[in-house]
Amino acid sequence: MSGNKFDAPAGISPLDQEKVLARPHPRKEGPLKVTGQATYAYEYSAEPELQGAAYGYLVGAGVARGQVKSIDTGAAEAMPGVLLVLTHGNMPQQGESETPVPQEDGATPQMPDPEVDYYHQAVAFVVAETFEQARAAAEALVIEYADQTPEGDYVLAEVMEDAEKAGSDEESKDQRVGDFAGAFGRADVQLDVTYTTPDQSHAMLEPHASLAVWDEAGEALTLYTSNQMVHWVQRGVAKTLQLQPSDVRIVSRYIGGGFGSKLMFYGDAVLSAVAARKLGRPVKCALTRPQIFNHTSHRPATIQRIRLGTDGDGRIHAIGHDSYSGNLPGGSAETASHQTKLLYAGENRLIRQRLSELHLPPGGSMRAPGEAVGMLALECAVDELAEKLEMDPIELRVLNDIGYDPEKGPQRPFSSRRLVDCLQRGAEAFGWERRSAQPGSVRDGEWLVGLGVASAFRSNQVKPSGATVRLEKGGKVTVETQMTDIGTGSYTILGQTAAEMLGVRLEDVEVRLGDSDFPKSSGSGGSWGANSAGTGVYYAADELRSKIAKAAGYDPKKAVFKDGEVWEDNKCTLLGVVAAKAPEPLEATVNATFGDLDKQYAQASFGAHFCEVGVHRVTGEIRVRRMLSVAAAGRIFNPVTARSQCLGGMTMGIGAALMEELHVDDHLGLFINHDLAEYHVPVHADIPDLDVIFLEELDDKSSPLKGKGVGELGICGVGAAVANAVYNASGVRIRNYPLTVDKVLAGWAEQAALQARAGD
């Protein structure tokens, strides 16, 4: 490591003591949340400048493509309490965007013109003294459209023939190694299958919400908003409103879930800010649940063709994965074949991503974008291949394990890879030896019982991240960073990191997050948050250690921090005493960066999922009876929060397998089941006792903390384990997700018909 740049494998550090880090701790912010004291974006009101906030209500387009011909606002403006009606006719000039899809930190203009690109795109914004008045006035608007909605632009299967390459970035570019066509043609055993996954919604608990307030001059904006990436939204809002980023302050201290949807910002943020500036008073807006489904982003549907060719012993020599998805013009693809580039051996490879133009609402990142749905297909295909080979599915996966990047070769080994250990440890703990290879052969009363397995894979990423760590006069420690906590445990993990470095108790560390006035951080996304933000805290704390040691008159290289004291040999001083005597505050601010270790080493987290299901032999009802996940993700910073992340991922994976599906109205171009009554997610009755095992592992090429991402690993492969168990129980192989009762019954009916014909 050089300076604050992580560019060489990590050596021994104070973190390796693991007195606080890697120990189980409850969430630092937990008491605030369960007692209602954690303030979310829509709830700020204590500050004097936020008194008397007006309420905004977003009006979404009633067509998927076309133009707003006219908006009659007269009746709405005359209604009680109405303060303002914004339309494209009175919106100020905004920064331009080449695509209607929100970008990372680019301009996302709202209502810049009368054009409509997707259903529930903002076409009006009504502001009133109360929410009810704003909603009533919104319903009084009379809007006429020039509807140009063509049929056929909303179904992926109907436009995939026109698909183009998804992009040139590492995840999107084609992988061509060896002679795939020749090797597949010569293979002793061939598998050629196509799986489909539907559009899915994030469906987080807290809606997208924003509260905007300007200074008296109307030049500087403070935006309280529910967003995962403080620096992205700061730059993006600034570009949209044509401001300098320094004139935009973002506050996002507590976030009630995001799953990727809150990586970007939407109409609630921009329109609240515009309205607040026009009115000279605070304005807030929370999107309604139906608007969240269509106005914000979703996980796009995929069509995936997988081809596997092996020799008679089961060694894969040809592996092909073609993934198709769609998005609005300028949008990105769902990179569902990414994991196939790294997960299994095979010297002949053809892996491609293709993107079609679809005029549904914007597609974007949702928990484990790419891998979550890619492994729904790949890990079921591996299961099908094992059956063709008459091999145990775990044996097949172990046989085709590989210690290096299959494309780059041995010169790019994995930084750490314990996939085989996860499979074998899980098999032992779950009782895999009791599995019957014959589908439908195990019964428990009226239930058919089956077991399924799938590998887990999620690429490991890191991002530059800054932090300030300060020693307060009383000996307490304060951590400040833009990093957010979307329910993942950031407050606790960053506190643990600082506590370990400075030799204090976790309760003696105050962590402040989610404010653009703090040092720029990685933000929450891509499973890079804890590892990256923790690296920023590590370097800041390391620099602060030197300052404290010098202030105490000790040699920084010999200083030891423990029990709230700094030591050199047999001398020690309380940290509070050092801080009290220091002529100036003892603090350190750094911006940690990363070198090219991710280029030298393939980096990923690995795991294995095991599932037991029951399928009712008459009704076809599917019940998950038990599940186990085994994960290897470097140092586990906090087993409590990491386990929680895995349990959440497993729950989402069960939902993706059995029920989650946005239904597309292919005439109107919208998701018709746009609420939590009709978009089905798992409830308590759907989820049995789940178990998680973490394998001990340190990855010194990942970060100074020697950990890797775990937040998204928990969902990757879960649905495939469920699907494989359903097949083992019922004998019905369903390749179009979700696995619903009607598909099980149809499979049985088809089997019965085949048997009848064979009997004739």
PDB file of C-alpha atoms in Angstrom, residues 2 51 106 111 142 178 188 194 213 264 271 281 296 325 416 511 584 599 662:
ATOM      1  CA  SER A   2       1.303   3.472  -0.845  1.00  0.00           C
ATOM      2  CA  GLN A  51     -41.295  24.710   9.119  1.00  0.00           C
ATOM      3  CA  GLY A 106     -26.084  13.066 -15.189  1.00  0.00           C
ATOM      4  CA  MET A 111     -41.113  17.788 -17.998  1.00  0.00           C
ATOM      5  CA  VAL A 142     -57.630  17.668 -17.519  1.00  0.00           C
ATOM      6  CA  GLY A 178     -11.317 -20.976 -28.440  1.00  0.00           C
ATOM      7  CA  ASP A 188     -20.214 -36.217 -25.913  1.00  0.00           C
ATOM      8  CA  THR A 194     -33.526 -21.326 -22.938  1.00  0.00           C
ATOM      9  CA  VAL A 213     -35.436  23.942   0.831  1.00  0.00           C
ATOM     10  CA  MET A 264     -30.605   7.388  -9.274  1.00  0.00           C
ATOM     11  CA  LEU A 271     -39.832  18.805  -8.978  1.00  0.00           C
ATOM     12  CA  ARG A 281     -40.729  27.740   0.967  1.00  0.00           C
ATOM     13  CA  THR A 296     -38.792   4.717 -11.231  1.00  0.00           C
ATOM     14  CA  SER A 325     -32.837  -7.789 -22.380  1.00  0.00           C
ATOM     15  CA  SER A 416      -9.524 -16.167  -3.106  1.00  0.00           C
ATOM     16  CA  VAL A 511     -20.855   7.624  13.064  1.00  0.00           C
ATOM     17  CA  GLU A 584      -5.919  22.004  17.819  1.00  0.00           C
ATOM     18  CA  LYS A 599      -6.946  -6.429 -12.882  1.00  0.00           C
ATOM     19  CA  LEU A 662     -44.295  -7.460 -13.227  1.00  0.00           C
TER      20      LEU A 662
END
